[in-house]
Amino acid sequence: MYIKRDIEGEFLALCSEFPIVLVTGARQTGKSTMLEHLIDDTRTRVTLDDLQQRALAREDPELFLQTHEPPIMIDEVQYAPELFSYLKIWSDRNPDSMGAVWLTGSQPFSLMKLAGETLAGRVGIVRLLPLSQHETFGSGEPEPLILEIDALIERAAHGAPATLPQINERLYRGSMPAVANGRHKDPARFYRSYQQTYIERDVRELDNAADMVEFSRFMAAAASQASQTLNIESLARDVGITRRKAESWLAILERSDIVFLLQPYSNNALARAVKTPKLYFNDTGLAAWLGRWTSPEAIGAGAMGGALFENYVVSEVRKTVINSSDPAALWFYRDRDMKEVDLIIERDGVLSPIEVKRTANPQASAAKAFPLLDRSGLKRSAGAIACMKPEVGMLPGGTLYFPVWAI
């Protein structure tokens, strides 16, 4: 069963503006599936998983493009970076052939950098994350998350109400299409295979000296820091590797869209703000499997339940920003007095703080750190609490609350 992706509209818009469009993201997020859903009979599909095609693309990229003339879809293009220079030549010769070349690749940062340097002005780039809960359970078109009561009520009307056990089920199963669409019934089997394939193919491509067992342990150590301020020394110590190697391997996880770092908000007026980012996984199912959680019930009762819940909320907000083409920036705030705001949406010169609470009874005290942002020099909205209250509402003082399933 195909699950419609929120980014489809942005992809088709880019196809009308650029001759080349690149869809990038982590392995198994559904890049090829989305394009195959949109493809028609006039377009040739070539995958560089085919070793013969890969060899031709790398050794003689000009002949490859003569053999497979646009319109074309080239899958797993990261295996043949040599193609990009010849795609530039082709696009310069065919400036009006909008959307003629579709590319997919699973090394997002490397590909975006290469495309930006080689194909500047000729390529549109779409980043496909794991499925959002809006894509899997919701309805309607993707919209930015606006922390105003009418907008939140409208947003909740298009969501799928869920209890805490159901949210735990969502974060345990994760948001990879092959699990969400029912093709893989057992998440543990899927993520075990996913990790092995990821290390053998993507990690080895970025660090051919990486030891599989050590890197597996490193991923598990990273999962234990989900939703926490990054502690690179602890990661290195837990795995028994040097700090330099831990930094290098964390960069690989980030470059391949396994994890993302949420940066702290700070400026000269917030001198006591910490400078260290927080670590989150793009897919909570992978984080749960790496943490050896065996069921949604175990997560709900376990010590990491709150951290995985926060990871789920923050990653869903990030998906919403990316999928709705929202120009908003995301931050968190923490100072040396341990006062913290879990998430900040910065848009149009306004800071909108969000506190994440695994409760159905949100209290105004949860927003006590919000006024610290007033010293930033930017305007601040009343902010909101993302929680398990089944409806949208307002607390004394003006702070809003909304259910996490409405994101």
mmCIF file of C-alpha atoms in Angstrom:
data_model
loop_
_atom_site.group_PDB
_atom_site.id
_atom_site.type_symbol
_atom_site.label_atom_id
_atom_site.label_comp_id
_atom_site.label_asym_id
_atom_site.label_seq_id
_atom_site.Cartn_x
_atom_site.Cartn_y
_atom_site.Cartn_z
ATOM 1 C CA MET A 1 0.000 0.000 0.000
ATOM 2 C CA TYR A 2 1.424 3.359 -1.056
ATOM 3 C CA ILE A 3 1.307 6.131 1.566
ATOM 4 C CA LYS A 4 1.107 9.563 -0.057
ATOM 5 C CA ARG A 5 4.076 11.729 0.878
ATOM 6 C CA ASP A 6 3.607 15.318 1.982
ATOM 7 C CA ILE A 7 6.658 16.409 0.002
ATOM 8 C CA GLU A 8 5.172 15.331 -3.361
ATOM 9 C CA GLY A 9 3.815 18.811 -4.086
ATOM 10 C CA GLU A 10 7.211 20.415 -3.465
ATOM 11 C CA PHE A 11 8.897 17.804 -5.669
ATOM 12 C CA LEU A 12 6.505 18.429 -8.580
ATOM 13 C CA ALA A 13 6.918 22.188 -8.168
ATOM 14 C CA LEU A 14 10.700 21.814 -8.439
ATOM 15 C CA CYS A 15 10.246 19.683 -11.569
ATOM 16 C CA SER A 16 8.664 22.700 -13.249
ATOM 17 C CA GLU A 17 11.578 24.970 -12.305
ATOM 18 C CA PHE A 18 14.764 22.875 -12.598
ATOM 19 C CA PRO A 19 16.017 20.414 -15.237
ATOM 20 C CA ILE A 20 17.378 18.142 -12.477
ATOM 21 C CA VAL A 21 15.642 17.253 -9.204
ATOM 22 C CA LEU A 22 17.406 15.306 -6.444
ATOM 23 C CA VAL A 23 15.482 13.414 -3.757
ATOM 24 C CA THR A 24 17.760 12.567 -0.867
ATOM 25 C CA GLY A 25 17.342 11.071 2.587
ATOM 26 C CA ALA A 26 18.251 8.091 4.716
ATOM 27 C CA ARG A 27 18.093 4.559 3.383
ATOM 28 C CA GLN A 28 14.571 3.063 3.219
ATOM 29 C CA THR A 29 12.643 6.319 3.665
ATOM 30 C CA GLY A 30 10.728 5.734 0.431
ATOM 31 C CA LYS A 31 12.600 7.889 -2.106
ATOM 32 C CA SER A 32 12.398 5.408 -4.990
ATOM 33 C CA THR A 33 8.864 4.371 -4.055
ATOM 34 C CA MET A 34 7.617 7.959 -4.208
ATOM 35 C CA LEU A 35 9.198 8.577 -7.606
ATOM 36 C CA GLU A 36 7.952 5.267 -9.005
ATOM 37 C CA HIS A 37 4.468 6.318 -7.898
ATOM 38 C CA LEU A 38 4.851 9.588 -9.842
ATOM 39 C CA ILE A 39 6.700 8.214 -12.881
ATOM 40 C CA ASP A 40 5.110 7.739 -16.304
ATOM 41 C CA ASP A 41 5.922 5.528 -19.290
ATOM 42 C CA THR A 42 8.089 8.148 -20.988
ATOM 43 C CA ARG A 43 10.778 8.047 -18.311
ATOM 44 C CA THR A 44 13.529 5.425 -18.096
ATOM 45 C CA ARG A 45 14.481 4.099 -14.653
ATOM 46 C CA VAL A 46 18.077 3.055 -13.934
ATOM 47 C CA THR A 47 19.426 1.965 -10.572
ATOM 48 C CA LEU A 48 23.092 2.150 -9.676
ATOM 49 C CA ASP A 49 22.565 -0.795 -7.361
ATOM 50 C CA ASP A 50 23.105 -2.651 -10.662
ATOM 51 C CA LEU A 51 26.883 -3.084 -10.678
ATOM 52 C CA GLN A 52 27.113 -2.973 -14.483
ATOM 53 C CA GLN A 53 25.238 0.316 -14.633
ATOM 54 C CA ARG A 54 27.292 1.657 -11.733
ATOM 55 C CA ALA A 55 30.546 0.784 -13.475
ATOM 56 C CA LEU A 56 29.404 2.477 -16.692
ATOM 57 C CA ALA A 57 28.290 5.606 -14.810
ATOM 58 C CA ARG A 58 31.615 5.843 -12.978
ATOM 59 C CA GLU A 59 33.986 4.899 -15.782
ATOM 60 C CA ASP A 60 32.255 6.588 -18.715
ATOM 61 C CA PRO A 61 29.521 8.942 -17.482
ATOM 62 C CA GLU A 62 29.149 10.572 -20.908
ATOM 63 C CA LEU A 63 28.363 7.210 -22.501
ATOM 64 C CA PHE A 64 25.997 6.415 -19.625
ATOM 65 C CA LEU A 65 23.947 9.546 -20.422
ATOM 66 C CA GLN A 66 24.019 8.733 -24.141
ATOM 67 C CA THR A 67 22.774 5.232 -23.391
ATOM 68 C CA HIS A 68 20.054 6.453 -21.006
ATOM 69 C CA GLU A 69 18.751 9.677 -22.454
ATOM 70 C CA PRO A 70 16.463 11.894 -20.368
ATOM 71 C CA PRO A 71 13.752 11.851 -19.249
ATOM 72 C CA ILE A 72 15.328 9.479 -16.755
ATOM 73 C CA MET A 73 15.261 8.487 -13.111
ATOM 74 C CA ILE A 74 18.667 7.490 -11.696
ATOM 75 C CA ASP A 75 18.413 5.642 -8.384
ATOM 76 C CA GLU A 76 21.222 5.577 -5.776
ATOM 77 C CA VAL A 77 23.230 8.257 -7.554
ATOM 78 C CA GLN A 78 25.667 8.529 -4.627
ATOM 79 C CA TYR A 79 27.496 5.525 -6.102
ATOM 80 C CA ALA A 80 28.570 7.546 -9.155
ATOM 81 C CA PRO A 81 29.475 11.133 -8.227
ATOM 82 C CA GLU A 82 31.311 11.293 -11.567
ATOM 83 C CA LEU A 83 27.898 11.780 -13.217
ATOM 84 C CA PHE A 84 27.351 15.236 -11.758
ATOM 85 C CA SER A 85 29.818 17.093 -14.004
ATOM 86 C CA TYR A 86 28.255 15.522 -17.093
ATOM 87 C CA LEU A 87 24.750 16.294 -15.846
ATOM 88 C CA LYS A 88 25.862 19.921 -15.626
ATOM 89 C CA ILE A 89 26.945 19.830 -19.269
ATOM 90 C CA TRP A 90 23.677 18.156 -20.266
ATOM 91 C CA SER A 91 21.549 20.722 -18.398
ATOM 92 C CA ASP A 92 23.457 23.625 -19.986
ATOM 93 C CA ARG A 93 22.691 22.153 -23.411
ATOM 94 C CA ASN A 94 19.034 21.534 -22.506
ATOM 95 C CA PRO A 95 18.045 24.496 -20.301
ATOM 96 C CA ASP A 96 14.327 24.129 -21.066
ATOM 97 C CA SER A 97 14.056 20.416 -20.206
ATOM 98 C CA MET A 98 12.494 20.985 -16.811
ATOM 99 C CA GLY A 99 12.235 17.931 -14.576
ATOM 100 C CA ALA A 100 13.882 15.673 -17.166
ATOM 101 C CA VAL A 101 16.371 14.118 -14.721
ATOM 102 C CA TRP A 102 15.266 12.644 -11.397
ATOM 103 C CA LEU A 103 17.946 11.521 -8.968
ATOM 104 C CA THR A 104 17.724 9.672 -5.658
ATOM 105 C CA GLY A 105 20.471 9.066 -3.132
ATOM 106 C CA SER A 106 20.938 7.995 0.463
ATOM 107 C CA GLN A 107 23.889 10.082 1.625
ATOM 108 C CA PRO A 108 22.029 13.364 2.107
ATOM 109 C CA PHE A 109 24.707 15.799 3.261
ATOM 110 C CA SER A 110 27.345 14.585 0.799
ATOM 111 C CA LEU A 111 24.920 14.641 -2.103
ATOM 112 C CA MET A 112 23.479 18.052 -1.267
ATOM 113 C CA LYS A 113 26.999 19.469 -1.022
ATOM 114 C CA LEU A 114 28.077 17.882 -4.313
ATOM 115 C CA ALA A 115 24.883 18.956 -6.086
ATOM 116 C CA GLY A 116 25.151 22.464 -4.694
ATOM 117 C CA GLU A 117 28.736 22.829 -5.872
ATOM 118 C CA THR A 118 28.421 21.143 -9.286
ATOM 119 C CA LEU A 119 24.825 21.827 -10.297
ATOM 120 C CA ALA A 120 24.193 25.221 -8.714
ATOM 121 C CA GLY A 121 21.124 26.824 -10.307
ATOM 122 C CA ARG A 122 20.330 23.628 -12.208
ATOM 123 C CA VAL A 123 19.081 21.298 -9.475
ATOM 124 C CA GLY A 124 16.183 21.367 -7.035
ATOM 125 C CA ILE A 125 16.697 19.319 -3.869
ATOM 126 C CA VAL A 126 14.024 17.540 -1.829
ATOM 127 C CA ARG A 127 14.814 15.910 1.501
ATOM 128 C CA LEU A 128 12.645 12.901 2.310
ATOM 129 C CA LEU A 129 12.507 11.970 5.996
ATOM 130 C CA PRO A 130 10.795 8.898 7.455
ATOM 131 C CA LEU A 131 7.007 9.039 7.404
ATOM 132 C CA SER A 132 5.374 11.708 9.535
ATOM 133 C CA GLN A 133 2.347 10.874 11.658
ATOM 134 C CA HIS A 134 0.402 13.265 9.413
ATOM 135 C CA GLU A 135 1.276 11.124 6.398
ATOM 136 C CA THR A 136 0.480 7.862 8.168
ATOM 137 C CA PHE A 137 -2.551 8.786 10.253
ATOM 138 C CA GLY A 138 -3.690 12.295 9.302
ATOM 139 C CA SER A 139 -5.519 13.944 6.414
ATOM 140 C CA GLY A 140 -5.384 17.130 4.379
ATOM 141 C CA GLU A 141 -2.426 19.015 2.976
ATOM 142 C CA PRO A 142 0.750 19.608 5.017
ATOM 143 C CA GLU A 143 0.640 22.902 6.894
ATOM 144 C CA PRO A 144 3.195 24.681 9.100
ATOM 145 C CA LEU A 145 2.736 24.276 12.850
ATOM 146 C CA ILE A 146 1.335 27.638 13.985
ATOM 147 C CA LEU A 147 0.981 28.101 17.747
ATOM 148 C CA GLU A 148 -2.316 29.971 17.675
ATOM 149 C CA ILE A 149 -5.474 28.475 19.132
ATOM 150 C CA ASP A 150 -7.602 28.568 15.955
ATOM 151 C CA ALA A 151 -4.778 27.120 13.862
ATOM 152 C CA LEU A 152 -4.183 24.330 16.394
ATOM 153 C CA ILE A 153 -7.899 23.472 16.565
ATOM 154 C CA GLU A 154 -8.009 23.261 12.767
ATOM 155 C CA ARG A 155 -4.856 21.152 12.793
ATOM 156 C CA ALA A 156 -6.256 18.729 15.374
ATOM 157 C CA ALA A 157 -9.347 18.239 13.191
ATOM 158 C CA HIS A 158 -7.082 16.608 10.579
ATOM 159 C CA GLY A 159 -5.164 14.416 13.022
ATOM 160 C CA ALA A 160 -5.862 10.899 14.263
ATOM 161 C CA PRO A 161 -6.559 10.947 18.033
ATOM 162 C CA ALA A 162 -4.319 8.606 20.004
ATOM 163 C CA THR A 163 -3.915 7.567 23.627
ATOM 164 C CA LEU A 164 -0.500 7.336 25.286
ATOM 165 C CA PRO A 165 -0.299 3.551 24.672
ATOM 166 C CA GLN A 166 -1.031 4.228 20.993
ATOM 167 C CA ILE A 167 1.663 6.918 20.843
ATOM 168 C CA ASN A 168 4.066 4.449 22.474
ATOM 169 C CA GLU A 169 3.111 1.985 19.730
ATOM 170 C CA ARG A 170 3.879 4.606 17.082
ATOM 171 C CA LEU A 171 7.278 5.464 18.479
ATOM 172 C CA TYR A 172 8.146 1.788 19.041
ATOM 173 C CA ARG A 173 7.280 0.770 15.478
ATOM 174 C CA GLY A 174 8.911 3.865 14.047
ATOM 175 C CA SER A 175 8.118 5.586 10.788
ATOM 176 C CA MET A 176 9.940 3.686 8.072
ATOM 177 C CA PRO A 177 7.499 2.968 5.218
ATOM 178 C CA ALA A 178 8.246 -0.768 5.099
ATOM 179 C CA VAL A 179 7.062 -1.099 8.712
ATOM 180 C CA ALA A 180 4.258 1.473 8.554
ATOM 181 C CA ASN A 181 2.645 -0.082 5.485
ATOM 182 C CA GLY A 182 2.622 -3.546 7.074
ATOM 183 C CA ARG A 183 5.164 -5.189 4.764
ATOM 184 C CA HIS A 184 7.371 -5.928 7.786
ATOM 185 C CA LYS A 185 5.268 -7.137 10.688
ATOM 186 C CA ASP A 186 8.116 -7.380 13.198
ATOM 187 C CA PRO A 187 9.942 -4.061 13.735
ATOM 188 C CA ALA A 188 12.866 -5.809 15.456
ATOM 189 C CA ARG A 189 13.625 -7.938 12.396
ATOM 190 C CA PHE A 190 13.386 -4.919 10.119
ATOM 191 C CA TYR A 191 15.701 -2.709 12.202
ATOM 192 C CA ARG A 192 18.236 -5.496 12.675
ATOM 193 C CA SER A 193 18.480 -5.876 8.911
ATOM 194 C CA TYR A 194 18.371 -2.103 8.433
ATOM 195 C CA GLN A 195 21.353 -1.510 10.708
ATOM 196 C CA GLN A 196 23.393 -4.243 9.036
ATOM 197 C CA THR A 197 22.662 -2.917 5.537
ATOM 198 C CA TYR A 198 23.299 0.672 6.618
ATOM 199 C CA ILE A 199 26.728 -0.159 8.069
ATOM 200 C CA GLU A 200 27.775 -2.466 5.245
ATOM 201 C CA ARG A 201 26.802 -0.037 2.482
ATOM 202 C CA ASP A 202 26.505 3.568 3.653
ATOM 203 C CA VAL A 203 28.953 3.631 6.557
ATOM 204 C CA ARG A 204 31.630 1.700 4.676
ATOM 205 C CA GLU A 205 31.230 4.170 1.806
ATOM 206 C CA LEU A 206 32.051 7.030 4.204
ATOM 207 C CA ASP A 207 34.601 5.223 6.380
ATOM 208 C CA ASN A 208 35.926 2.004 4.875
ATOM 209 C CA ALA A 209 37.933 1.307 8.036
ATOM 210 C CA ALA A 210 34.884 1.274 10.307
ATOM 211 C CA ASP A 211 34.512 -1.924 12.335
ATOM 212 C CA MET A 212 30.946 -3.249 12.122
ATOM 213 C CA VAL A 213 30.739 -4.380 15.754
ATOM 214 C CA GLU A 214 32.212 -1.144 17.093
ATOM 215 C CA PHE A 215 29.953 1.002 14.927
ATOM 216 C CA SER A 216 26.900 -1.008 16.063
ATOM 217 C CA ARG A 217 27.864 -0.325 19.670
ATOM 218 C CA PHE A 218 28.346 3.345 18.811
ATOM 219 C CA MET A 219 24.816 3.556 17.398
ATOM 220 C CA ALA A 220 23.441 1.969 20.572
ATOM 221 C CA ALA A 221 25.410 4.433 22.704
ATOM 222 C CA ALA A 222 23.990 7.296 20.642
ATOM 223 C CA ALA A 223 20.459 5.964 21.192
ATOM 224 C CA SER A 224 21.033 6.107 24.952
ATOM 225 C CA GLN A 225 21.578 9.866 24.558
ATOM 226 C CA ALA A 226 18.379 10.497 22.580
ATOM 227 C CA SER A 227 16.776 13.819 23.614
ATOM 228 C CA GLN A 228 19.790 14.657 25.757
ATOM 229 C CA THR A 229 22.533 17.242 25.505
ATOM 230 C CA LEU A 230 25.276 15.618 23.452
ATOM 231 C CA ASN A 231 28.143 14.178 25.486
ATOM 232 C CA ILE A 232 30.796 13.147 22.988
ATOM 233 C CA GLU A 233 33.238 12.026 25.690
ATOM 234 C CA SER A 234 30.651 9.627 27.079
ATOM 235 C CA LEU A 235 29.977 8.210 23.596
ATOM 236 C CA ALA A 236 33.686 7.588 23.067
ATOM 237 C CA ARG A 237 34.114 6.044 26.520
ATOM 238 C CA ASP A 238 31.078 3.741 26.177
ATOM 239 C CA VAL A 239 32.404 2.270 22.933
ATOM 240 C CA GLY A 240 36.107 2.365 23.796
ATOM 241 C CA ILE A 241 37.144 4.638 20.944
ATOM 242 C CA THR A 242 38.902 7.988 20.732
ATOM 243 C CA ARG A 243 37.034 11.269 20.896
ATOM 244 C CA ARG A 244 38.135 12.035 17.337
ATOM 245 C CA LYS A 245 36.640 8.770 16.065
ATOM 246 C CA ALA A 246 33.431 9.391 18.040
ATOM 247 C CA GLU A 247 33.126 12.821 16.416
ATOM 248 C CA SER A 248 33.769 11.314 12.987
ATOM 249 C CA TRP A 249 31.184 8.562 13.463
ATOM 250 C CA LEU A 250 28.591 10.976 14.830
ATOM 251 C CA ALA A 251 29.124 13.074 11.693
ATOM 252 C CA ILE A 252 28.431 9.949 9.611
ATOM 253 C CA LEU A 253 25.155 9.338 11.469
ATOM 254 C CA GLU A 254 24.194 12.957 10.896
ATOM 255 C CA ARG A 255 25.289 13.066 7.248
ATOM 256 C CA SER A 256 23.244 9.944 6.478
ATOM 257 C CA ASP A 257 20.112 11.311 8.226
ATOM 258 C CA ILE A 258 20.075 8.747 11.025
ATOM 259 C CA VAL A 259 20.324 11.457 13.685
ATOM 260 C CA PHE A 260 20.053 15.224 13.810
ATOM 261 C CA LEU A 261 21.465 17.754 16.246
ATOM 262 C CA LEU A 262 19.125 20.417 17.600
ATOM 263 C CA GLN A 263 21.185 23.535 18.198
ATOM 264 C CA PRO A 264 20.739 25.740 21.292
ATOM 265 C CA TYR A 265 19.269 29.194 20.907
ATOM 266 C CA SER A 266 21.580 31.894 22.163
ATOM 267 C CA ASN A 267 22.669 35.468 21.500
ATOM 268 C CA ASN A 268 24.655 38.121 23.313
ATOM 269 C CA ALA A 269 21.718 38.885 25.589
ATOM 270 C CA LEU A 270 21.487 35.233 26.688
ATOM 271 C CA ALA A 271 25.030 34.883 27.946
ATOM 272 C CA ARG A 272 24.242 31.972 30.279
ATOM 273 C CA ALA A 273 22.817 29.771 27.521
ATOM 274 C CA VAL A 274 24.624 26.492 26.917
ATOM 275 C CA LYS A 275 26.325 25.971 23.557
ATOM 276 C CA THR A 276 26.031 22.176 23.261
ATOM 277 C CA PRO A 277 23.382 20.672 20.927
ATOM 278 C CA LYS A 278 20.867 17.953 21.768
ATOM 279 C CA LEU A 279 20.846 14.615 19.951
ATOM 280 C CA TYR A 280 17.721 13.184 18.314
ATOM 281 C CA PHE A 281 16.972 10.252 15.995
ATOM 282 C CA ASN A 282 14.980 10.811 12.827
ATOM 283 C CA ASP A 283 13.219 7.506 13.475
ATOM 284 C CA THR A 284 12.232 6.533 17.013
ATOM 285 C CA GLY A 285 11.746 2.906 15.946
ATOM 286 C CA LEU A 286 15.458 2.595 15.248
ATOM 287 C CA ALA A 287 16.317 4.343 18.529
ATOM 288 C CA ALA A 288 14.001 2.008 20.453
ATOM 289 C CA TRP A 289 15.481 -1.076 18.806
ATOM 290 C CA LEU A 290 19.035 0.108 19.471
ATOM 291 C CA GLY A 291 18.050 0.638 23.117
ATOM 292 C CA ARG A 292 16.796 -2.990 23.238
ATOM 293 C CA TRP A 293 13.208 -2.021 24.025
ATOM 294 C CA THR A 294 11.068 -5.017 23.098
ATOM 295 C CA SER A 295 7.539 -3.587 23.207
ATOM 296 C CA PRO A 296 5.540 -0.352 23.456
ATOM 297 C CA GLU A 297 4.609 -1.334 27.016
ATOM 298 C CA ALA A 298 8.262 -1.674 28.010
ATOM 299 C CA ILE A 299 8.971 1.786 26.621
ATOM 300 C CA GLY A 300 6.025 3.289 28.495
ATOM 301 C CA ALA A 301 7.219 1.854 31.800
ATOM 302 C CA GLY A 302 10.958 2.240 31.216
ATOM 303 C CA ALA A 303 13.500 4.875 32.135
ATOM 304 C CA MET A 304 13.839 6.027 28.504
ATOM 305 C CA GLY A 305 10.095 6.435 27.955
ATOM 306 C CA GLY A 306 10.127 10.191 28.501
ATOM 307 C CA ALA A 307 13.212 10.685 26.330
ATOM 308 C CA LEU A 308 11.753 8.687 23.429
ATOM 309 C CA PHE A 309 8.453 10.559 23.791
ATOM 310 C CA GLU A 310 10.308 13.880 23.502
ATOM 311 C CA ASN A 311 12.326 12.533 20.546
ATOM 312 C CA TYR A 312 9.050 11.583 18.855
ATOM 313 C CA VAL A 313 7.544 15.050 19.342
ATOM 314 C CA VAL A 314 10.651 16.993 18.256
ATOM 315 C CA SER A 315 11.197 14.809 15.186
ATOM 316 C CA GLU A 316 7.523 15.168 14.180
ATOM 317 C CA VAL A 317 7.740 18.954 14.434
ATOM 318 C CA ARG A 318 10.901 18.876 12.310
ATOM 319 C CA LYS A 319 9.179 16.708 9.686
ATOM 320 C CA THR A 320 6.310 19.198 9.616
ATOM 321 C CA VAL A 321 8.707 22.090 9.011
ATOM 322 C CA ILE A 322 10.485 20.276 6.165
ATOM 323 C CA ASN A 323 7.380 18.714 4.565
ATOM 324 C CA SER A 324 5.417 21.979 4.532
ATOM 325 C CA SER A 325 8.365 24.013 3.159
ATOM 326 C CA ASP A 326 8.173 26.140 6.298
ATOM 327 C CA PRO A 327 11.172 28.527 6.548
ATOM 328 C CA ALA A 328 11.071 28.309 10.354
ATOM 329 C CA ALA A 329 14.227 27.512 12.339
ATOM 330 C CA LEU A 330 14.133 25.087 15.282
ATOM 331 C CA TRP A 331 16.112 25.512 18.506
ATOM 332 C CA PHE A 332 16.039 24.601 22.180
ATOM 333 C CA TYR A 333 17.116 26.660 25.175
ATOM 334 C CA ARG A 334 19.007 25.664 28.289
ATOM 335 C CA ASP A 335 21.104 27.789 30.585
ATOM 336 C CA ARG A 336 23.717 27.050 33.224
ATOM 337 C CA ASP A 337 20.992 27.165 35.875
ATOM 338 C CA MET A 338 19.377 24.148 34.119
ATOM 339 C CA LYS A 339 16.336 26.170 33.046
ATOM 340 C CA GLU A 340 15.162 24.755 29.743
ATOM 341 C CA VAL A 341 12.703 25.138 26.872
ATOM 342 C CA ASP A 342 12.396 21.864 24.948
ATOM 343 C CA LEU A 343 11.771 23.381 21.515
ATOM 344 C CA ILE A 344 11.609 26.854 19.977
ATOM 345 C CA ILE A 345 10.115 27.677 16.573
ATOM 346 C CA GLU A 346 11.612 30.865 15.165
ATOM 347 C CA ARG A 347 9.577 32.361 12.357
ATOM 348 C CA ASP A 348 9.213 35.956 11.114
ATOM 349 C CA GLY A 349 11.179 37.379 14.020
ATOM 350 C CA VAL A 350 9.029 35.651 16.663
ATOM 351 C CA LEU A 351 10.112 32.906 19.070
ATOM 352 C CA SER A 352 7.394 30.339 19.823
ATOM 353 C CA PRO A 353 8.420 28.050 22.705
ATOM 354 C CA ILE A 354 7.131 24.495 23.149
ATOM 355 C CA GLU A 355 7.421 22.338 26.240
ATOM 356 C CA VAL A 356 6.956 18.576 25.813
ATOM 357 C CA LYS A 357 5.105 16.819 28.637
ATOM 358 C CA ARG A 358 3.993 13.195 28.758
ATOM 359 C CA THR A 359 0.851 14.097 30.680
ATOM 360 C CA ALA A 360 -2.874 14.598 30.074
ATOM 361 C CA ASN A 361 -2.995 17.329 32.726
ATOM 362 C CA PRO A 362 -0.705 20.165 31.592
ATOM 363 C CA GLN A 363 0.060 22.885 34.124
ATOM 364 C CA ALA A 364 1.012 26.521 33.605
ATOM 365 C CA SER A 365 4.203 25.834 35.583
ATOM 366 C CA ALA A 366 5.503 23.818 32.603
ATOM 367 C CA ALA A 367 5.942 27.136 30.794
ATOM 368 C CA LYS A 368 7.881 28.849 33.584
ATOM 369 C CA ALA A 369 11.072 29.052 31.485
ATOM 370 C CA PHE A 370 9.348 30.702 28.504
ATOM 371 C CA PRO A 371 9.879 34.301 29.783
ATOM 372 C CA LEU A 372 13.649 33.762 29.721
ATOM 373 C CA LEU A 373 13.428 34.189 25.949
ATOM 374 C CA ASP A 374 12.182 37.763 26.401
ATOM 375 C CA ARG A 375 15.795 38.803 26.886
ATOM 376 C CA SER A 376 16.628 37.673 23.349
ATOM 377 C CA GLY A 377 15.475 40.928 21.789
ATOM 378 C CA LEU A 378 12.904 39.122 19.606
ATOM 379 C CA LYS A 379 9.175 38.944 20.142
ATOM 380 C CA ARG A 380 7.872 35.875 21.953
ATOM 381 C CA SER A 381 4.519 34.189 21.552
ATOM 382 C CA ALA A 382 2.723 32.736 24.563
ATOM 383 C CA GLY A 383 3.983 29.329 23.491
ATOM 384 C CA ALA A 384 2.420 25.927 23.999
ATOM 385 C CA ILE A 385 2.693 22.583 25.774
ATOM 386 C CA ALA A 386 2.677 19.458 23.580
ATOM 387 C CA CYS A 387 1.040 16.811 25.732
ATOM 388 C CA MET A 388 -1.548 14.027 25.889
ATOM 389 C CA LYS A 389 -4.563 16.234 26.628
ATOM 390 C CA PRO A 390 -7.065 15.115 23.964
ATOM 391 C CA GLU A 391 -8.018 18.623 22.860
ATOM 392 C CA VAL A 392 -6.545 22.052 22.234
ATOM 393 C CA GLY A 393 -6.904 24.627 24.995
ATOM 394 C CA MET A 394 -5.429 27.560 26.895
ATOM 395 C CA LEU A 395 -4.022 27.728 30.426
ATOM 396 C CA PRO A 396 -4.109 30.725 32.760
ATOM 397 C CA GLY A 397 -1.546 33.212 31.504
ATOM 398 C CA GLY A 398 -2.240 32.429 27.843
ATOM 399 C CA THR A 399 -0.042 29.345 27.302
ATOM 400 C CA LEU A 400 -1.701 26.944 24.868
ATOM 401 C CA TYR A 401 -1.719 23.166 25.003
ATOM 402 C CA PHE A 402 -2.325 20.668 22.208
ATOM 403 C CA PRO A 403 -2.160 16.870 21.784
ATOM 404 C CA VAL A 404 1.002 15.472 20.241
ATOM 405 C CA TRP A 405 -1.061 13.514 17.717
ATOM 406 C CA ALA A 406 -2.087 16.870 16.193
ATOM 407 C CA ILE A 407 1.457 17.726 15.047
#
